[in-house]
JSON list of C-alpha atoms in Angstrom, two decimals:
[
{"chain": "A", "resi": 1, "resn": "MET", "atom": "CA", "xyz": [145.68, 38.01, 194.95]},
{"chain": "A", "resi": 2, "resn": "LYS", "atom": "CA", "xyz": [149.58, 37.99, 195.42]},
{"chain": "A", "resi": 3, "resn": "ASN", "atom": "CA", "xyz": [149.11, 40.11, 198.35]},
{"chain": "A", "resi": 4, "resn": "LEU", "atom": "CA", "xyz": [146.35, 38.04, 200.14]},
{"chain": "A", "resi": 5, "resn": "LEU", "atom": "CA", "xyz": [148.71, 35.07, 199.35]},
{"chain": "A", "resi": 6, "resn": "ILE", "atom": "CA", "xyz": [151.76, 36.92, 201.32]},
{"chain": "A", "resi": 7, "resn": "LEU", "atom": "CA", "xyz": [149.46, 38.03, 204.04]},
{"chain": "A", "resi": 8, "resn": "PHE", "atom": "CA", "xyz": [148.18, 34.52, 204.51]},
{"chain": "A", "resi": 9, "resn": "LEU", "atom": "CA", "xyz": [151.88, 33.20, 204.86]},
{"chain": "A", "resi": 10, "resn": "PHE", "atom": "CA", "xyz": [152.87, 35.99, 207.06]},
{"chain": "A", "resi": 11, "resn": "PHE", "atom": "CA", "xyz": [150.12, 35.34, 209.47]},
{"chain": "A", "resi": 12, "resn": "GLY", "atom": "CA", "xyz": [150.80, 31.31, 209.21]},
{"chain": "A", "resi": 13, "resn": "VAL", "atom": "CA", "xyz": [154.90, 31.76, 210.17]},
{"chain": "A", "resi": 14, "resn": "PHE", "atom": "CA", "xyz": [155.10, 34.34, 212.79]},
{"chain": "A", "resi": 15, "resn": "THR", "atom": "CA", "xyz": [151.36, 32.95, 214.50]},
{"chain": "A", "resi": 16, "resn": "SER", "atom": "CA", "xyz": [152.40, 29.14, 213.95]},
{"chain": "A", "resi": 17, "resn": "ASN", "atom": "CA", "xyz": [154.20, 28.55, 217.05]},
{"chain": "A", "resi": 18, "resn": "LYS", "atom": "CA", "xyz": [151.67, 29.97, 219.49]},
{"chain": "A", "resi": 19, "resn": "THR", "atom": "CA", "xyz": [149.55, 27.20, 218.62]},
{"chain": "A", "resi": 20, "resn": "ILE", "atom": "CA", "xyz": [152.68, 24.68, 219.17]},
{"chain": "A", "resi": 21, "resn": "ALA", "atom": "CA", "xyz": [152.76, 23.33, 223.09]},
{"chain": "A", "resi": 22, "resn": "GLN", "atom": "CA", "xyz": [156.15, 24.28, 223.91]},
{"chain": "A", "resi": 23, "resn": "ILE", "atom": "CA", "xyz": [158.31, 24.24, 227.46]},
{"chain": "A", "resi": 24, "resn": "GLY", "atom": "CA", "xyz": [159.81, 26.92, 229.95]},
{"chain": "A", "resi": 25, "resn": "ILE", "atom": "CA", "xyz": [160.66, 27.04, 233.54]},
{"chain": "A", "resi": 26, "resn": "ALA", "atom": "CA", "xyz": [161.03, 29.72, 236.34]},
{"chain": "A", "resi": 27, "resn": "VAL", "atom": "CA", "xyz": [162.76, 29.76, 239.32]},
{"chain": "A", "resi": 28, "resn": "ALA", "atom": "CA", "xyz": [161.78, 31.43, 243.04]},
{"chain": "A", "resi": 29, "resn": "LYS", "atom": "CA", "xyz": [164.83, 32.75, 244.39]},
{"chain": "A", "resi": 30, "resn": "ASN", "atom": "CA", "xyz": [165.87, 34.09, 248.04]},
{"chain": "A", "resi": 31, "resn": "SER", "atom": "CA", "xyz": [167.19, 36.98, 249.57]},
{"chain": "A", "resi": 32, "resn": "ASN", "atom": "CA", "xyz": [170.63, 36.00, 248.02]},
{"chain": "A", "resi": 33, "resn": "ASN", "atom": "CA", "xyz": [169.70, 35.23, 244.52]},
{"chain": "A", "resi": 34, "resn": "SER", "atom": "CA", "xyz": [169.94, 32.00, 245.70]},
{"chain": "A", "resi": 35, "resn": "ALA", "atom": "CA", "xyz": [167.40, 29.75, 243.35]},
{"chain": "A", "resi": 36, "resn": "ILE", "atom": "CA", "xyz": [164.79, 27.44, 245.88]},
{"chain": "A", "resi": 37, "resn": "GLU", "atom": "CA", "xyz": [162.34, 26.04, 244.04]},
{"chain": "A", "resi": 38, "resn": "TRP", "atom": "CA", "xyz": [161.66, 25.75, 240.17]},
{"chain": "A", "resi": 39, "resn": "ARG", "atom": "CA", "xyz": [158.44, 24.83, 238.34]},
{"chain": "A", "resi": 40, "resn": "ILE", "atom": "CA", "xyz": [158.52, 23.63, 234.64]},
{"chain": "A", "resi": 41, "resn": "ASN", "atom": "CA", "xyz": [155.45, 24.17, 232.39]},
{"chain": "A", "resi": 42, "resn": "TRP", "atom": "CA", "xyz": [154.69, 22.88, 228.97]},
{"chain": "A", "resi": 43, "resn": "GLY", "atom": "CA", "xyz": [151.53, 22.76, 226.44]},
{"chain": "A", "resi": 44, "resn": "SER", "atom": "CA", "xyz": [150.65, 26.39, 227.31]},
{"chain": "A", "resi": 45, "resn": "GLY", "atom": "CA", "xyz": [151.64, 27.74, 223.22]},
{"chain": "A", "resi": 46, "resn": "SER", "atom": "CA", "xyz": [154.60, 29.61, 222.92]},
{"chain": "A", "resi": 47, "resn": "ALA", "atom": "CA", "xyz": [157.86, 28.94, 225.18]},
{"chain": "A", "resi": 48, "resn": "TRP", "atom": "CA", "xyz": [157.11, 32.43, 226.42]},
{"chain": "A", "resi": 49, "resn": "ASP", "atom": "CA", "xyz": [153.56, 31.78, 227.78]},
{"chain": "A", "resi": 50, "resn": "CYS", "atom": "CA", "xyz": [155.18, 27.91, 228.98]},
{"chain": "A", "resi": 51, "resn": "LYS", "atom": "CA", "xyz": [157.14, 30.03, 231.60]},
{"chain": "A", "resi": 52, "resn": "MET", "atom": "CA", "xyz": [155.07, 32.79, 232.56]},
{"chain": "A", "resi": 53, "resn": "LYS", "atom": "CA", "xyz": [152.67, 30.36, 233.41]},
{"chain": "A", "resi": 54, "resn": "ALA", "atom": "CA", "xyz": [155.72, 28.12, 235.73]},
{"chain": "A", "resi": 55, "resn": "LYS", "atom": "CA", "xyz": [156.04, 31.86, 236.90]},
{"chain": "A", "resi": 56, "resn": "LYS", "atom": "CA", "xyz": [153.12, 32.62, 237.89]},
{"chain": "A", "resi": 57, "resn": "HIS", "atom": "CA", "xyz": [152.41, 29.05, 239.67]},
{"chain": "A", "resi": 58, "resn": "LEU", "atom": "CA", "xyz": [155.54, 30.34, 241.68]},
{"chain": "A", "resi": 59, "resn": "THR", "atom": "CA", "xyz": [154.49, 33.66, 242.78]},
{"chain": "A", "resi": 60, "resn": "ASN", "atom": "CA", "xyz": [150.79, 32.13, 243.23]},
{"chain": "A", "resi": 61, "resn": "LYS", "atom": "CA", "xyz": [152.79, 29.74, 246.26]},
{"chain": "A", "resi": 62, "resn": "GLY", "atom": "CA", "xyz": [153.73, 32.89, 247.94]},
{"chain": "A", "resi": 63, "resn": "HIS", "atom": "CA", "xyz": [157.13, 33.58, 246.41]},
{"chain": "A", "resi": 64, "resn": "GLN", "atom": "CA", "xyz": [158.46, 36.99, 246.30]},
{"chain": "A", "resi": 65, "resn": "LYS", "atom": "CA", "xyz": [161.17, 37.32, 243.73]},
{"chain": "A", "resi": 66, "resn": "VAL", "atom": "CA", "xyz": [160.76, 34.79, 241.09]},
{"chain": "A", "resi": 67, "resn": "SER", "atom": "CA", "xyz": [162.28, 34.82, 237.88]},
{"chain": "A", "resi": 68, "resn": "THR", "atom": "CA", "xyz": [161.86, 33.22, 234.00]},
{"chain": "A", "resi": 69, "resn": "GLN", "atom": "CA", "xyz": [164.67, 31.86, 232.31]},
{"chain": "A", "resi": 70, "resn": "ASP", "atom": "CA", "xyz": [164.89, 31.69, 228.58]},
{"chain": "A", "resi": 71, "resn": "GLY", "atom": "CA", "xyz": [166.36, 29.19, 226.87]},
{"chain": "A", "resi": 72, "resn": "ASN", "atom": "CA", "xyz": [164.38, 29.13, 223.34]},
{"chain": "A", "resi": 73, "resn": "SER", "atom": "CA", "xyz": [166.32, 27.52, 220.51]},
{"chain": "A", "resi": 74, "resn": "CYS", "atom": "CA", "xyz": [169.41, 26.98, 222.29]},
{"chain": "A", "resi": 75, "resn": "CYS", "atom": "CA", "xyz": [168.05, 24.74, 225.09]},
{"chain": "A", "resi": 76, "resn": "GLY", "atom": "CA", "xyz": [165.52, 23.29, 223.41]},
{"chain": "A", "resi": 77, "resn": "HIS", "atom": "CA", "xyz": [162.39, 24.98, 224.69]},
{"chain": "A", "resi": 78, "resn": "ASN", "atom": "CA", "xyz": [160.94, 25.88, 221.30]},
{"chain": "A", "resi": 79, "resn": "ILE", "atom": "CA", "xyz": [160.29, 22.20, 220.50]},
{"chain": "A", "resi": 80, "resn": "SER", "atom": "CA", "xyz": [156.44, 20.35, 220.67]},
{"chain": "A", "resi": 81, "resn": "SER", "atom": "CA", "xyz": [157.63, 17.83, 222.00]},
{"chain": "A", "resi": 82, "resn": "GLY", "atom": "CA", "xyz": [160.68, 15.20, 223.16]},
{"chain": "A", "resi": 83, "resn": "TYR", "atom": "CA", "xyz": [162.59, 14.96, 226.43]},
{"chain": "A", "resi": 84, "resn": "TYR", "atom": "CA", "xyz": [163.32, 17.52, 229.04]},
{"chain": "A", "resi": 85, "resn": "VAL", "atom": "CA", "xyz": [166.00, 17.81, 231.89]},
{"chain": "A", "resi": 86, "resn": "VAL", "atom": "CA", "xyz": [166.65, 19.82, 234.93]},
{"chain": "A", "resi": 87, "resn": "VAL", "atom": "CA", "xyz": [169.89, 20.20, 236.42]},
{"chain": "A", "resi": 88, "resn": "LYS", "atom": "CA", "xyz": [171.06, 21.66, 239.59]},
{"chain": "A", "resi": 89, "resn": "SER", "atom": "CA", "xyz": [174.26, 23.14, 240.57]},
{"chain": "A", "resi": 90, "resn": "ARG", "atom": "CA", "xyz": [175.49, 24.78, 244.41]},
{"chain": "A", "resi": 91, "resn": "TYR", "atom": "CA", "xyz": [178.30, 26.09, 244.64]},
{"chain": "A", "resi": 92, "resn": "LYS", "atom": "CA", "xyz": [180.69, 28.61, 246.58]},
{"chain": "A", "resi": 93, "resn": "ILE", "atom": "CA", "xyz": [180.85, 32.48, 245.14]},
{"chain": "A", "resi": 94, "resn": "TYR", "atom": "CA", "xyz": [182.92, 35.18, 245.74]},
{"chain": "A", "resi": 95, "resn": "ASP", "atom": "CA", "xyz": [181.65, 35.63, 249.57]},
{"chain": "A", "resi": 96, "resn": "ASN", "atom": "CA", "xyz": [182.13, 32.07, 250.39]},
{"chain": "A", "resi": 97, "resn": "SER", "atom": "CA", "xyz": [178.30, 31.71, 250.62]},
{"chain": "A", "resi": 98, "resn": "TYR", "atom": "CA", "xyz": [176.50, 28.99, 248.67]},
{"chain": "A", "resi": 99, "resn": "LYS", "atom": "CA", "xyz": [174.38, 29.59, 245.63]},
{"chain": "A", "resi": 100, "resn": "THR", "atom": "CA", "xyz": [172.19, 27.22, 243.70]},
{"chain": "A", "resi": 101, "resn": "SER", "atom": "CA", "xyz": [170.70, 27.35, 240.15]},
{"chain": "A", "resi": 102, "resn": "TYR", "atom": "CA", "xyz": [168.91, 25.32, 237.62]},
{"chain": "A", "resi": 103, "resn": "GLY", "atom": "CA", "xyz": [168.70, 24.83, 234.22]},
{"chain": "A", "resi": 104, "resn": "LEU", "atom": "CA", "xyz": [165.77, 23.40, 231.74]},
{"chain": "A", "resi": 105, "resn": "GLY", "atom": "CA", "xyz": [166.88, 21.34, 228.33]},
{"chain": "A", "resi": 106, "resn": "ALA", "atom": "CA", "xyz": [164.75, 19.99, 225.94]},
{"chain": "A", "resi": 107, "resn": "SER", "atom": "CA", "xyz": [165.59, 17.51, 223.11]},
{"chain": "A", "resi": 108, "resn": "ALA", "atom": "CA", "xyz": [163.22, 15.72, 220.11]},
{"chain": "A", "resi": 109, "resn": "SER", "atom": "CA", "xyz": [165.72, 13.45, 220.25]},
{"chain": "A", "resi": 110, "resn": "SER", "atom": "CA", "xyz": [167.30, 12.01, 223.56]},
{"chain": "A", "resi": 111, "resn": "TYR", "atom": "CA", "xyz": [167.72, 13.06, 227.77]},
{"chain": "A", "resi": 112, "resn": "ASN", "atom": "CA", "xyz": [171.18, 13.37, 226.37]},
{"chain": "A", "resi": 113, "resn": "ASP", "atom": "CA", "xyz": [170.82, 16.18, 223.88]},
{"chain": "A", "resi": 114, "resn": "ALA", "atom": "CA", "xyz": [168.31, 17.48, 226.89]},
{"chain": "A", "resi": 115, "resn": "GLU", "atom": "CA", "xyz": [171.37, 17.63, 228.90]},
{"chain": "A", "resi": 116, "resn": "MET", "atom": "CA", "xyz": [173.59, 19.06, 227.11]},
{"chain": "A", "resi": 117, "resn": "LYS", "atom": "CA", "xyz": [170.91, 22.16, 226.07]},
{"chain": "A", "resi": 118, "resn": "ALA", "atom": "CA", "xyz": [169.93, 22.26, 230.38]},
{"chain": "A", "resi": 119, "resn": "VAL", "atom": "CA", "xyz": [173.90, 23.08, 231.34]},
{"chain": "A", "resi": 120, "resn": "LYS", "atom": "CA", "xyz": [174.33, 25.45, 228.30]},
{"chain": "A", "resi": 121, "resn": "ASN", "atom": "CA", "xyz": [170.36, 27.00, 229.91]},
{"chain": "A", "resi": 122, "resn": "LEU", "atom": "CA", "xyz": [172.32, 27.11, 233.08]},
{"chain": "A", "resi": 123, "resn": "SER", "atom": "CA", "xyz": [175.29, 28.65, 231.69]},
{"chain": "A", "resi": 124, "resn": "VAL", "atom": "CA", "xyz": [173.35, 31.23, 229.65]},
{"chain": "A", "resi": 125, "resn": "TYR", "atom": "CA", "xyz": [170.63, 32.31, 232.69]},
{"chain": "A", "resi": 126, "resn": "ASN", "atom": "CA", "xyz": [173.40, 32.43, 234.78]},
{"chain": "A", "resi": 127, "resn": "TRP", "atom": "CA", "xyz": [177.04, 34.21, 234.01]},
{"chain": "A", "resi": 128, "resn": "SER", "atom": "CA", "xyz": [178.63, 32.96, 237.63]},
{"chain": "A", "resi": 129, "resn": "TRP", "atom": "CA", "xyz": [178.15, 29.86, 236.71]},
{"chain": "A", "resi": 130, "resn": "LYS", "atom": "CA", "xyz": [181.28, 27.52, 235.82]},
{"chain": "A", "resi": 131, "resn": "LYS", "atom": "CA", "xyz": [181.61, 23.69, 234.46]},
{"chain": "A", "resi": 132, "resn": "ARG", "atom": "CA", "xyz": [184.12, 23.55, 236.91]},
{"chain": "A", "resi": 133, "resn": "HIS", "atom": "CA", "xyz": [181.13, 24.03, 239.86]},
{"chain": "A", "resi": 134, "resn": "GLY", "atom": "CA", "xyz": [179.76, 20.83, 238.29]},
{"chain": "A", "resi": 135, "resn": "TYR", "atom": "CA", "xyz": [175.75, 19.48, 238.73]},
{"chain": "A", "resi": 136, "resn": "SER", "atom": "CA", "xyz": [173.62, 17.39, 239.05]},
{"chain": "A", "resi": 137, "resn": "VAL", "atom": "CA", "xyz": [170.25, 16.02, 237.19]},
{"chain": "A", "resi": 138, "resn": "GLU", "atom": "CA", "xyz": [167.19, 16.77, 239.05]},
{"chain": "A", "resi": 139, "resn": "LYS", "atom": "CA", "xyz": [164.33, 15.45, 236.89]},
{"chain": "A", "resi": 140, "resn": "LYS", "atom": "CA", "xyz": [163.97, 13.60, 233.59]},
{"chain": "A", "resi": 141, "resn": "GLY", "atom": "CA", "xyz": [160.71, 13.33, 232.07]},
{"chain": "A", "resi": 142, "resn": "SER", "atom": "CA", "xyz": [159.28, 13.15, 228.39]},
{"chain": "A", "resi": 143, "resn": "PHE", "atom": "CA", "xyz": [156.47, 16.08, 227.44]}
]
């Protein structure tokens, strides 16, 4: 009986976040590795499932180079509902060309918290981005 209870708890804990709708982002890039289009998705299971569905959408549109951006708990991608913010930054890089990057943040409590997490996602995903480059809010919403 004890083993059955442990097995039940194990499957309950490790499979439960597959049933919670979460949020994810994918970004299409050009040959210079600059983002040209983004897609977010929620309601498709885990954060991983959501970002893979977003990636498939961009791939189906004909984009050859599509990346997903990990964010998980540090960026709020693992919550079941709340507010989301997508931020955009366009900045000059080492060769004097411009690069565009995006970040996605989500929060159960506020747009402000979601924006802070989006900036975190931008900096984690793109190591060359610095706060001095600035950013703008591309889109806000709830899910």
